Amino acid sequence: MDKKSVSDKKTRQAKWDEPLLFERSIPGVMAHQVPIAEEKIRKEIGSLDSLIPEAMRRKGYPNLPEVSELQVVRHFTRLSQMNFSVSLGTYPLGSCTMKYNPIINEAVSSHPGFAWLHPNQDVRHAQGALELLWELEHWLAEITGMDAVTLQPAAGAQGEFTGVMVMREYHRCVTEECEQRNEMLIPDAAHGTNPASAAMAGYKVIVIPSSDEGLVDLEALKESAGPNTAGLMLTNPNTIGVFEKDIAEIAGIVHESGGLLYYDGANFNAIMGVVRPGDMGFDVVHLNLHKTMSTPHGGGGPGSGPVGVKKELAEFLPVPRIVKDEDGFFNLDYDFPRSIGKVKGFFGNFGMLVRAYSYIYSLGYQGLKRASEVAVLNANYIAYHVSRIRGFSLPYSQDAPRMHECVISAEKMKEDTGITAMDVAKRLLDFGIHSPTVYFPLIVPEALMIEPTETESRQDLDRLISAFQAISDEAYSNPEHVKGAPKSTALRQLDEYRAAHPKTLTLSWKMYQENKDE
Amino acid sequence: MEWKHPWLPITHETQTDMLKTISREKLEDLFCNIPDEFRLKRDLDLPPSHSEYEVAKRLQYLASINRSADDGRVFLGTGAYPHYIPKIVPALAGRSEFVTSYTSYQPEISQGMLQTLFEYQSMLAEVLQIEVVNSSMYDMATALGEAARMTVRVKKGRTRFLVPGTINTEYFQVLQTYTEPADIQIQKIDYDTKTGLMDLNDLNAQLGDDVAGVYVENPSYLGFIESQVDEINEIVHSAGSLLVAGVDILSLGILRPPGTYGADIVISEGQPLGSPISYGGPLLGIFGCRMDRKLVYQMPGRLVGLTRTEEEPHEQGYVLTLSPREQHIRREKATSNICSNQALAAVTAAVYLSTIGPKGLHELAQTIAYKSNYASRVINEIPGVSSPAIGNSIWREFVVRFSEGSTAYDIHEGLIKNNLHGGQILTGVYPELGESMLFCVTELHDLQTIDVLVETLTEITEGGA
Ligand SMILES: Cc1ncc(COP(=O)(O)O)c(C=O)c1O
């Protein structure tokens, strides 16, 4: 590795003294002229009072800011500059796959033929959109090794809910053991949405402990799987970034018990074109297009969480399904009486689906596989070098290669110096690097989950490693310096306790003013 | 020759070098944990890679064979509403600092997004007249599902949820999917088939100590204004149930905000606030509630709160807060499984509301009231056609009924032939409304097009199709 010097003196985040727009308001100022109805219409209709019952009229205007167009532009431009993003720097947030979000995808999705298409327009008017969705479903089925796909779920968690509901319907209609099979098995290392989604679908969650290697504990799984098992929800590679090599046995245990196998695709970026959940024995899978397929994360969404299933489960997918007839005409089919119904309005986050289509079409089969290979290479490069830095280690399955991410523990550093994973995370910000995911998975003490992704260059990876090195050096020589971080960000550490305390809790300008008046 | 792509900066030479530094011989070694029996031993059956130009061309083609509704000749609403989007909205919300960031887990470096979401929460709170609005749900349909589940958590032991008989059909389906596994029974309340208004006798009859919540829609799915909100407020609360109001966000420029008629939980669709209809997604689920800790602690979704820096001099700042409600902390006991939401659509809404301001919102709601009422009135003058076929006062959407010969389907086909697209066909969904369609008229539908619509409808109905 090339030692690159990193310095917290060379970088600092933009900072503007930018109050709430409410505080800039001057009555009478405006930023936009809205269109008014034609004179003929206004004459014809006369006073609106006759149209709206007295009791239903709004008294006065809502208290929104009154500012000029330039003030709006400045306000949000300044705020955007106080927001770290993939466009600004390395964003190794584990489990989130913060890869480059290609500009071409943004451009194509805003074409009026997509952006101004109404979901209830006659299907003859939407053939291009339906073809895109139909093709994308088939591509995702091929990539995951599944037989049918729905694009309706809005995010990963909604994909989980959808998938689990499909499993439940299968047990209701096919095994006819829905009542009895009321338990969902979930590893302790799983993401929080897995148990939350299973519980939303009415399941009791049975936690499967991890083995000493950080993998699913087969003995524990055998003990838990049985006549009450609806299924197992698994992330593979798992959340420590290691491939569950015993997947054949895991699938065997679950299937023998009569349960189904669910694949959380948040970590799919490791395996495109390499191995497919459908071939490993999974029955249901969700993907996060806002991770693997490069659709932007938008500061927390919109995402997209398509679900793929094996053919025995296809009839339970949400409606409508997109179908193509012999003449190549695309249509919407609602006639699936055993469908779980709808999980979301219309056909899902269509704009995101256009971006994912564009991404796959650009990379092609060669590129998807290469993307996964490089993602894995980069994660191993980071794992190797960072785990050799004083204070850090790579817990569990040390000899097994990592897949697309690695989980580093700062436990030793904490013992030696008092510097925690959170302190490391905050200090990284001073170098213009986003922090890894911290304290997840729960099975790793002082966890720093690092996912570099394939779109980072070697220089960026080396810079990241150097930053870890610099922080370690500081931790062992001047821990107070690390503790005080971050210093180069728009704001220093924030008081989270105060934010949540009932006496100071302020969730809106309205509450702010009410609290002030008290 | 080495296969290359602009999004993959690691060349084979770099790869070889990197592998050397980590003591691995070949790339393949990194995949050794994957059992060979499962390895894909062929290429994925997908298209090959394409240059940016080819991608643009393919997507351009797919977009161009759709019929875009941007000419104001499509009269569809039902949950996705075409409205004018001021140019500064996508220019600002589309800044890549917003677009390419993750959820703001590191507040020090994410103040831009956090403050914008706090402003979103604040502006929506003002429009709705309710203290707390979360930083978004997937859409209004799922917001309704979550609201019903929330009422049952707040009113422990109660398991029924009542909805208006005229509820948005799509929302009703999603509501059923969300509530069925929680053993919540959904029941519809009768309505007056002439006025559309909720039948308060039936509401009273159905209420009981097992009803957790009652939902009202305003304006309703069928476009009419539910004017009995004060009575409903009274009845619902005296039965000890919660009132959930689903409102149209732009209508609140002129209509009474739900916070003033006792709504405990408020939901709305935020797509009209600056997002395109985009074939039905992304949408934006607006979700708010009164500032009552019993409610707020049961809320789904993320909340941004105001705070200050720990050290002096204290500077004002924003963080994600009350997260012990959420899945990453509470896991199976969380109030919801939602993680990623629709943050960028919320940013868009914040920019939109900042742009149109209080008077703009009021004027826009007026413009829509004028145009939709005008359209309804002139359509009603066509022989054999009545509009609004249900309700006395309408806003933006209205039911048109065809009673002399033409079916809604004939009308639909006739309009398409004339390069117009009629409203959503309701025939069969509301049998008492006969052959009918739900039309949507916004500021994008100009006088001329409305008149063309009326002429065309007249011709089609006269022709008896
Ligand atoms: C492993 C895992 N599963 C599920 C999810 C949930 O995905 P989403 O945020 O799209 O709902 C995440 C995202 O953070 C994840 O990392």
mmCIF file with all atom_site columns, N, CA and C in Angstrom, chain A residues 22 58 62-63 507-512 514, chain B residues 118 120-134 150 237 243-247 249 252 256-268 286-292 295-296 299:
data_model
loop_
_atom_site.group_PDB
_atom_site.id
_atom_site.type_symbol
_atom_site.label_atom_id
_atom_site.label_alt_id
_atom_site.label_comp_id
_atom_site.label_asym_id
_atom_site.label_entity_id
_atom_site.label_seq_id
_atom_site.pdbx_PDB_ins_code
_atom_site.Cartn_x
_atom_site.Cartn_y
_atom_site.Cartn_z
_atom_site.occupancy
_atom_site.B_iso_or_equiv
_atom_site.pdbx_formal_charge
_atom_site.auth_seq_id
_atom_site.auth_comp_id
_atom_site.auth_asym_id
_atom_site.auth_atom_id
_atom_site.pdbx_PDB_model_num
ATOM 1   N N  . PHE A 1 22  ? -38.029 30.008 7.870  1.00 0.00 ? 22  PHE A N  1
ATOM 2   C CA . PHE A 1 22  ? -39.075 30.723 8.623  1.00 0.00 ? 22  PHE A CA 1
ATOM 3   C C  . PHE A 1 22  ? -38.521 32.037 9.194  1.00 0.00 ? 22  PHE A C  1
ATOM 4   N N  . ARG A 1 58  ? -60.641 27.429 5.100  1.00 0.00 ? 58  ARG A N  1
ATOM 5   C CA . ARG A 1 58  ? -59.479 27.734 5.934  1.00 0.00 ? 58  ARG A CA 1
ATOM 6   C C  . ARG A 1 58  ? -59.515 29.209 6.311  1.00 0.00 ? 58  ARG A C  1
ATOM 7   N N  . PRO A 1 62  ? -51.698 29.566 5.770  1.00 0.00 ? 62  PRO A N  1
ATOM 8   C CA . PRO A 1 62  ? -50.763 28.781 6.590  1.00 0.00 ? 62  PRO A CA 1
ATOM 9   C C  . PRO A 1 62  ? -49.488 29.573 6.821  1.00 0.00 ? 62  PRO A C  1
ATOM 10  N N  . ASN A 1 63  ? -48.869 29.356 7.945  1.00 0.00 ? 63  ASN A N  1
ATOM 11  C CA . ASN A 1 63  ? -47.664 30.095 8.280  1.00 0.00 ? 63  ASN A CA 1
ATOM 12  C C  . ASN A 1 63  ? -46.432 29.494 7.601  1.00 0.00 ? 63  ASN A C  1
ATOM 13  N N  . LEU A 1 507 ? -39.861 19.148 17.391 1.00 0.00 ? 507 LEU A N  1
ATOM 14  C CA . LEU A 1 507 ? -39.936 18.429 16.121 1.00 0.00 ? 507 LEU A CA 1
ATOM 15  C C  . LEU A 1 507 ? -40.432 19.307 14.980 1.00 0.00 ? 507 LEU A C  1
ATOM 16  N N  . SER A 1 508 ? -40.758 20.545 15.289 1.00 0.00 ? 508 SER A N  1
ATOM 17  C CA . SER A 1 508 ? -41.209 21.450 14.226 1.00 0.00 ? 508 SER A CA 1
ATOM 18  C C  . SER A 1 508 ? -41.058 22.893 14.708 1.00 0.00 ? 508 SER A C  1
ATOM 19  N N  . TRP A 1 509 ? -41.111 23.802 13.761 1.00 0.00 ? 509 TRP A N  1
ATOM 20  C CA . TRP A 1 509 ? -41.073 25.240 14.054 1.00 0.00 ? 509 TRP A CA 1
ATOM 21  C C  . TRP A 1 509 ? -42.236 25.609 14.973 1.00 0.00 ? 509 TRP A C  1
ATOM 22  N N  . LYS A 1 510 ? -43.369 24.946 14.726 1.00 0.00 ? 510 LYS A N  1
ATOM 23  C CA . LYS A 1 510 ? -44.557 25.162 15.547 1.00 0.00 ? 510 LYS A CA 1
ATOM 24  C C  . LYS A 1 510 ? -44.272 24.833 17.017 1.00 0.00 ? 510 LYS A C  1
ATOM 25  N N  . MET A 1 511 ? -43.647 23.682 17.252 1.00 0.00 ? 511 MET A N  1
ATOM 26  C CA . MET A 1 511 ? -43.311 23.301 18.622 1.00 0.00 ? 511 MET A CA 1
ATOM 27  C C  . MET A 1 511 ? -42.258 24.247 19.200 1.00 0.00 ? 511 MET A C  1
ATOM 28  N N  . TYR A 1 512 ? -41.345 24.670 18.351 1.00 0.00 ? 512 TYR A N  1
ATOM 29  C CA . TYR A 1 512 ? -40.290 25.581 18.794 1.00 0.00 ? 512 TYR A CA 1
ATOM 30  C C  . TYR A 1 512 ? -40.915 26.858 19.338 1.00 0.00 ? 512 TYR A C  1
ATOM 31  N N  . GLU A 1 514 ? -44.066 27.287 20.300 1.00 0.00 ? 514 GLU A N  1
ATOM 32  C CA . GLU A 1 514 ? -44.886 27.017 21.484 1.00 0.00 ? 514 GLU A CA 1
ATOM 33  C C  . GLU A 1 514 ? -44.004 26.873 22.724 1.00 0.00 ? 514 GLU A C  1
ATOM 34  N N  . PHE B 2 118 ? -36.130 18.936 8.724  1.00 0.00 ? 118 PHE B N  1
ATOM 35  C CA . PHE B 2 118 ? -36.803 19.635 9.830  1.00 0.00 ? 118 PHE B CA 1
ATOM 36  C C  . PHE B 2 118 ? -37.736 20.714 9.259  1.00 0.00 ? 118 PHE B C  1
ATOM 37  N N  . TYR B 2 120 ? -39.093 20.577 6.303  1.00 0.00 ? 120 TYR B N  1
ATOM 38  C CA . TYR B 2 120 ? -40.215 19.827 5.721  1.00 0.00 ? 120 TYR B CA 1
ATOM 39  C C  . TYR B 2 120 ? -41.244 19.524 6.817  1.00 0.00 ? 120 TYR B C  1
ATOM 40  N N  . GLN B 2 121 ? -40.768 18.931 7.917  1.00 0.00 ? 121 GLN B N  1
ATOM 41  C CA . GLN B 2 121 ? -41.682 18.598 9.023  1.00 0.00 ? 121 GLN B CA 1
ATOM 42  C C  . GLN B 2 121 ? -42.433 19.845 9.495  1.00 0.00 ? 121 GLN B C  1
ATOM 43  N N  . SER B 2 122 ? -41.690 20.954 9.583  1.00 0.00 ? 122 SER B N  1
ATOM 44  C CA . SER B 2 122 ? -42.259 22.195 10.106 1.00 0.00 ? 122 SER B CA 1
ATOM 45  C C  . SER B 2 122 ? -43.297 22.794 9.162  1.00 0.00 ? 122 SER B C  1
ATOM 46  N N  . MET B 2 123 ? -42.975 22.806 7.879  1.00 0.00 ? 123 MET B N  1
ATOM 47  C CA . MET B 2 123 ? -43.909 23.416 6.919  1.00 0.00 ? 123 MET B CA 1
ATOM 48  C C  . MET B 2 123 ? -45.173 22.580 6.810  1.00 0.00 ? 123 MET B C  1
ATOM 49  N N  . LEU B 2 124 ? -45.016 21.262 6.820  1.00 0.00 ? 124 LEU B N  1
ATOM 50  C CA . LEU B 2 124 ? -46.208 20.409 6.766  1.00 0.00 ? 124 LEU B CA 1
ATOM 51  C C  . LEU B 2 124 ? -47.037 20.582 8.035  1.00 0.00 ? 124 LEU B C  1
ATOM 52  N N  . ALA B 2 125 ? -46.355 20.736 9.157  1.00 0.00 ? 125 ALA B N  1
ATOM 53  C CA . ALA B 2 125 ? -47.077 20.946 10.415 1.00 0.00 ? 125 ALA B CA 1
ATOM 54  C C  . ALA B 2 125 ? -47.920 22.212 10.329 1.00 0.00 ? 125 ALA B C  1
ATOM 55  N N  . GLU B 2 126 ? -47.390 23.245 9.684  1.00 0.00 ? 126 GLU B N  1
ATOM 56  C CA . GLU B 2 126 ? -48.150 24.493 9.534  1.00 0.00 ? 126 GLU B CA 1
ATOM 57  C C  . GLU B 2 126 ? -49.352 24.303 8.615  1.00 0.00 ? 126 GLU B C  1
ATOM 58  N N  . VAL B 2 127 ? -49.122 23.631 7.498  1.00 0.00 ? 127 VAL B N  1
ATOM 59  C CA . VAL B 2 127 ? -50.219 23.459 6.543  1.00 0.00 ? 127 VAL B CA 1
ATOM 60  C C  . VAL B 2 127 ? -51.322 22.590 7.160  1.00 0.00 ? 127 VAL B C  1
ATOM 61  N N  . LEU B 2 128 ? -50.922 21.560 7.898  1.00 0.00 ? 128 LEU B N  1
ATOM 62  C CA . LEU B 2 128 ? -51.901 20.623 8.476  1.00 0.00 ? 128 LEU B CA 1
ATOM 63  C C  . LEU B 2 128 ? -52.447 21.101 9.818  1.00 0.00 ? 128 LEU B C  1
ATOM 64  N N  . GLN B 2 129 ? -51.765 22.076 10.437 1.00 0.00 ? 129 GLN B N  1
ATOM 65  C CA . GLN B 2 129 ? -52.107 22.550 11.783 1.00 0.00 ? 129 GLN B CA 1
ATOM 66  C C  . GLN B 2 129 ? -52.038 21.416 12.808 1.00 0.00 ? 129 GLN B C  1
ATOM 67  N N  . ILE B 2 130 ? -50.908 20.733 12.790 1.00 0.00 ? 130 ILE B N  1
ATOM 68  C CA . ILE B 2 130 ? -50.666 19.657 13.747 1.00 0.00 ? 130 ILE B CA 1
ATOM 69  C C  . ILE B 2 130 ? -49.187 19.747 14.105 1.00 0.00 ? 130 ILE B C  1
ATOM 70  N N  . GLU B 2 131 ? -48.819 19.404 15.343 1.00 0.00 ? 131 GLU B N  1
ATOM 71  C CA . GLU B 2 131 ? -47.451 19.721 15.774 1.00 0.00 ? 131 GLU B CA 1
ATOM 72  C C  . GLU B 2 131 ? -46.367 18.849 15.155 1.00 0.00 ? 131 GLU B C  1
ATOM 73  N N  . VAL B 2 132 ? -46.674 17.561 14.994 1.00 0.00 ? 132 VAL B N  1
ATOM 74  C CA . VAL B 2 132 ? -45.612 16.620 14.637 1.00 0.00 ? 132 VAL B CA 1
ATOM 75  C C  . VAL B 2 132 ? -45.869 15.975 13.280 1.00 0.00 ? 132 VAL B C  1
ATOM 76  N N  . VAL B 2 133 ? -44.879 16.069 12.402 1.00 0.00 ? 133 VAL B N  1
ATOM 77  C CA . VAL B 2 133 ? -44.951 15.362 11.119 1.00 0.00 ? 133 VAL B CA 1
ATOM 78  C C  . VAL B 2 133 ? -43.625 14.626 10.978 1.00 0.00 ? 133 VAL B C  1
ATOM 79  N N  . ASN B 2 134 ? -43.661 13.355 10.614 1.00 0.00 ? 134 ASN B N  1
ATOM 80  C CA . ASN B 2 134 ? -42.392 12.638 10.489 1.00 0.00 ? 134 ASN B CA 1
ATOM 81  C C  . ASN B 2 134 ? -41.736 12.958 9.152  1.00 0.00 ? 134 ASN B C  1
ATOM 82  N N  . MET B 2 150 ? -51.164 1.997  14.048 1.00 0.00 ? 150 MET B N  1
ATOM 83  C CA . MET B 2 150 ? -50.807 2.868  15.177 1.00 0.00 ? 150 MET B CA 1
ATOM 84  C C  . MET B 2 150 ? -52.003 3.072  16.115 1.00 0.00 ? 150 MET B C  1
ATOM 85  N N  . HIS B 2 237 ? -64.606 10.859 19.079 1.00 0.00 ? 237 HIS B N  1
ATOM 86  C CA . HIS B 2 237 ? -63.903 11.001 20.355 1.00 0.00 ? 237 HIS B CA 1
ATOM 87  C C  . HIS B 2 237 ? -64.772 10.636 21.537 1.00 0.00 ? 237 HIS B C  1
ATOM 88  N N  . LEU B 2 243 ? -59.216 9.743  15.715 1.00 0.00 ? 243 LEU B N  1
ATOM 89  C CA . LEU B 2 243 ? -59.645 10.207 14.398 1.00 0.00 ? 243 LEU B CA 1
ATOM 90  C C  . LEU B 2 243 ? -58.420 10.336 13.488 1.00 0.00 ? 243 LEU B C  1
ATOM 91  N N  . VAL B 2 244 ? -58.471 9.636  12.366 1.00 0.00 ? 244 VAL B N  1
ATOM 92  C CA . VAL B 2 244 ? -57.401 9.705  11.371 1.00 0.00 ? 244 VAL B CA 1
ATOM 93  C C  . VAL B 2 244 ? -57.943 10.453 10.162 1.00 0.00 ? 244 VAL B C  1
ATOM 94  N N  . ALA B 2 245 ? -57.289 11.542 9.783  1.00 0.00 ? 245 ALA B N  1
ATOM 95  C CA . ALA B 2 245 ? -57.760 12.308 8.634  1.00 0.00 ? 245 ALA B CA 1
ATOM 96  C C  . ALA B 2 245 ? -56.791 12.163 7.476  1.00 0.00 ? 245 ALA B C  1
ATOM 97  N N  . GLY B 2 246 ? -57.325 11.796 6.319  1.00 0.00 ? 246 GLY B N  1
ATOM 98  C CA . GLY B 2 246 ? -56.532 11.748 5.092  1.00 0.00 ? 246 GLY B CA 1
ATOM 99  C C  . GLY B 2 246 ? -56.936 12.924 4.236  1.00 0.00 ? 246 GLY B C  1
ATOM 100 N N  . VAL B 2 247 ? -56.018 13.857 4.035  1.00 0.00 ? 247 VAL B N  1
ATOM 101 C CA . VAL B 2 247 ? -56.397 15.103 3.365  1.00 0.00 ? 247 VAL B CA 1
ATOM 102 C C  . VAL B 2 247 ? -55.570 15.309 2.106  1.00 0.00 ? 247 VAL B C  1
ATOM 103 N N  . ILE B 2 249 ? -53.179 17.655 0.249  1.00 0.00 ? 249 ILE B N  1
ATOM 104 C CA . ILE B 2 249 ? -52.290 18.671 0.799  1.00 0.00 ? 249 ILE B CA 1
ATOM 105 C C  . ILE B 2 249 ? -52.477 20.034 0.117  1.00 0.00 ? 249 ILE B C  1
ATOM 106 N N  . LEU B 2 252 ? -55.456 22.310 1.112  1.00 0.00 ? 252 LEU B N  1
ATOM 107 C CA . LEU B 2 252 ? -55.398 23.030 2.390  1.00 0.00 ? 252 LEU B CA 1
ATOM 108 C C  . LEU B 2 252 ? -55.016 24.503 2.218  1.00 0.00 ? 252 LEU B C  1
ATOM 109 N N  . ARG B 2 256 ? -60.144 23.751 5.397  1.00 0.00 ? 256 ARG B N  1
ATOM 110 C CA . ARG B 2 256 ? -59.776 23.732 6.809  1.00 0.00 ? 256 ARG B CA 1
ATOM 111 C C  . ARG B 2 256 ? -58.755 22.632 7.096  1.00 0.00 ? 256 ARG B C  1
ATOM 112 N N  . PRO B 2 257 ? -57.695 22.967 7.787  1.00 0.00 ? 257 PRO B N  1
ATOM 113 C CA . PRO B 2 257 ? -56.687 21.946 8.093  1.00 0.00 ? 257 PRO B CA 1
ATOM 114 C C  . PRO B 2 257 ? -57.201 20.955 9.139  1.00 0.00 ? 257 PRO B C  1
ATOM 115 N N  . PRO B 2 258 ? -56.817 19.704 9.036  1.00 0.00 ? 258 PRO B N  1
ATOM 116 C CA . PRO B 2 258 ? -57.372 18.656 9.897  1.00 0.00 ? 258 PRO B CA 1
ATOM 117 C C  . PRO B 2 258 ? -57.053 18.841 11.384 1.00 0.00 ? 258 PRO B C  1
ATOM 118 N N  . GLY B 2 259 ? -55.955 19.555 11.668 1.00 0.00 ? 259 GLY B N  1
ATOM 119 C CA . GLY B 2 259 ? -55.638 19.817 13.070 1.00 0.00 ? 259 GLY B CA 1
ATOM 120 C C  . GLY B 2 259 ? -56.729 20.633 13.759 1.00 0.00 ? 259 GLY B C  1
ATOM 121 N N  . THR B 2 260 ? -57.521 21.360 12.982 1.00 0.00 ? 260 THR B N  1
ATOM 122 C CA . THR B 2 260 ? -58.567 22.188 13.583 1.00 0.00 ? 260 THR B CA 1
ATOM 123 C C  . THR B 2 260 ? -59.873 21.423 13.772 1.00 0.00 ? 260 THR B C  1
ATOM 124 N N  . TYR B 2 261 ? -59.945 20.212 13.268 1.00 0.00 ? 261 TYR B N  1
ATOM 125 C CA . TYR B 2 261 ? -61.156 19.446 13.563 1.00 0.00 ? 261 TYR B CA 1
ATOM 126 C C  . TYR B 2 261 ? -60.862 18.142 14.302 1.00 0.00 ? 261 TYR B C  1
ATOM 127 N N  . GLY B 2 262 ? -59.840 18.217 15.122 1.00 0.00 ? 262 GLY B N  1
ATOM 128 C CA . GLY B 2 262 ? -59.634 17.145 16.096 1.00 0.00 ? 262 GLY B CA 1
ATOM 129 C C  . GLY B 2 262 ? -58.913 15.913 15.608 1.00 0.00 ? 262 GLY B C  1
ATOM 130 N N  . ALA B 2 263 ? -58.324 15.966 14.416 1.00 0.00 ? 263 ALA B N  1
ATOM 131 C CA . ALA B 2 263 ? -57.619 14.776 13.941 1.00 0.00 ? 263 ALA B CA 1
ATOM 132 C C  . ALA B 2 263 ? -56.457 14.461 14.879 1.00 0.00 ? 263 ALA B C  1
ATOM 133 N N  . ASP B 2 264 ? -56.349 13.200 15.265 1.00 0.00 ? 264 ASP B N  1
ATOM 134 C CA . ASP B 2 264 ? -55.232 12.764 16.108 1.00 0.00 ? 264 ASP B CA 1
ATOM 135 C C  . ASP B 2 264 ? -54.042 12.397 15.241 1.00 0.00 ? 264 ASP B C  1
ATOM 136 N N  . ILE B 2 265 ? -54.358 11.771 14.105 1.00 0.00 ? 265 ILE B N  1
ATOM 137 C CA . ILE B 2 265 ? -53.329 11.379 13.142 1.00 0.00 ? 265 ILE B CA 1
ATOM 138 C C  . ILE B 2 265 ? -53.749 11.946 11.794 1.00 0.00 ? 265 ILE B C  1
ATOM 139 N N  . VAL B 2 266 ? -52.777 12.456 11.057 1.00 0.00 ? 266 VAL B N  1
ATOM 140 C CA . VAL B 2 266 ? -53.080 13.024 9.749  1.00 0.00 ? 266 VAL B CA 1
ATOM 141 C C  . VAL B 2 266 ? -52.180 12.377 8.719  1.00 0.00 ? 266 VAL B C  1
ATOM 142 N N  . ILE B 2 267 ? -52.758 12.004 7.593  1.00 0.00 ? 267 ILE B N  1
ATOM 143 C CA . ILE B 2 267 ? -51.946 11.480 6.492  1.00 0.00 ? 267 ILE B CA 1
ATOM 144 C C  . ILE B 2 267 ? -52.298 12.226 5.213  1.00 0.00 ? 267 ILE B C  1
ATOM 145 N N  . SER B 2 268 ? -51.362 12.214 4.276  1.00 0.00 ? 268 SER B N  1
ATOM 146 C CA . SER B 2 268 ? -51.614 12.897 3.015  1.00 0.00 ? 268 SER B CA 1
ATOM 147 C C  . SER B 2 268 ? -50.630 12.379 1.970  1.00 0.00 ? 268 SER B C  1
ATOM 148 N N  . ILE B 2 286 ? -47.126 11.529 3.688  1.00 0.00 ? 286 ILE B N  1
ATOM 149 C CA . ILE B 2 286 ? -47.048 12.512 4.775  1.00 0.00 ? 286 ILE B CA 1
ATOM 150 C C  . ILE B 2 286 ? -47.743 11.897 5.982  1.00 0.00 ? 286 ILE B C  1
ATOM 151 N N  . PHE B 2 287 ? -47.110 11.974 7.144  1.00 0.00 ? 287 PHE B N  1
ATOM 152 C CA . PHE B 2 287 ? -47.672 11.327 8.328  1.00 0.00 ? 287 PHE B CA 1
ATOM 153 C C  . PHE B 2 287 ? -47.433 12.226 9.538  1.00 0.00 ? 287 PHE B C  1
ATOM 154 N N  . GLY B 2 288 ? -48.504 12.671 10.177 1.00 0.00 ? 288 GLY B N  1
ATOM 155 C CA . GLY B 2 288 ? -48.363 13.547 11.344 1.00 0.00 ? 288 GLY B CA 1
ATOM 156 C C  . GLY B 2 288 ? -49.284 13.148 12.476 1.00 0.00 ? 288 GLY B C  1
ATOM 157 N N  . CYS B 2 289 ? -49.010 13.704 13.653 1.00 0.00 ? 289 CYS B N  1
ATOM 158 C CA . CYS B 2 289 ? -49.927 13.472 14.773 1.00 0.00 ? 289 CYS B CA 1
ATOM 159 C C  . CYS B 2 289 ? -49.839 14.627 15.769 1.00 0.00 ? 289 CYS B C  1
ATOM 160 N N  . ARG B 2 290 ? -50.796 14.639 16.677 1.00 0.00 ? 290 ARG B N  1
ATOM 161 C CA . ARG B 2 290 ? -50.784 15.656 17.724 1.00 0.00 ? 290 ARG B CA 1
ATOM 162 C C  . ARG B 2 290 ? -49.580 15.437 18.634 1.00 0.00 ? 290 ARG B C  1
ATOM 163 N N  . MET B 2 291 ? -49.114 16.521 19.283 1.00 0.00 ? 291 MET B N  1
ATOM 164 C CA . MET B 2 291 ? -48.006 16.378 20.221 1.00 0.00 ? 291 MET B CA 1
ATOM 165 C C  . MET B 2 291 ? -48.523 15.843 21.546 1.00 0.00 ? 291 MET B C  1
ATOM 166 N N  . ASP B 2 292 ? -48.725 14.531 21.546 1.00 0.00 ? 292 ASP B N  1
ATOM 167 C CA . ASP B 2 292 ? -49.154 13.850 22.754 1.00 0.00 ? 292 ASP B CA 1
ATOM 168 C C  . ASP B 2 292 ? -48.195 12.670 22.811 1.00 0.00 ? 292 ASP B C  1
ATOM 169 N N  . LEU B 2 295 ? -49.100 9.354  21.601 1.00 0.00 ? 295 LEU B N  1
ATOM 170 C CA . LEU B 2 295 ? -49.151 9.183  20.145 1.00 0.00 ? 295 LEU B CA 1
ATOM 171 C C  . LEU B 2 295 ? -47.747 9.188  19.543 1.00 0.00 ? 295 LEU B C  1
ATOM 172 N N  . VAL B 2 296 ? -46.971 10.196 19.870 1.00 0.00 ? 296 VAL B N  1
ATOM 173 C CA . VAL B 2 296 ? -45.666 10.369 19.221 1.00 0.00 ? 296 VAL B CA 1
ATOM 174 C C  . VAL B 2 296 ? -44.761 9.152  19.436 1.00 0.00 ? 296 VAL B C  1
ATOM 175 N N  . MET B 2 299 ? -45.413 6.479  16.943 1.00 0.00 ? 299 MET B N  1
ATOM 176 C CA . MET B 2 299 ? -45.358 6.853  15.526 1.00 0.00 ? 299 MET B CA 1
ATOM 177 C C  . MET B 2 299 ? -44.374 5.976  14.751 1.00 0.00 ? 299 MET B C  1
#
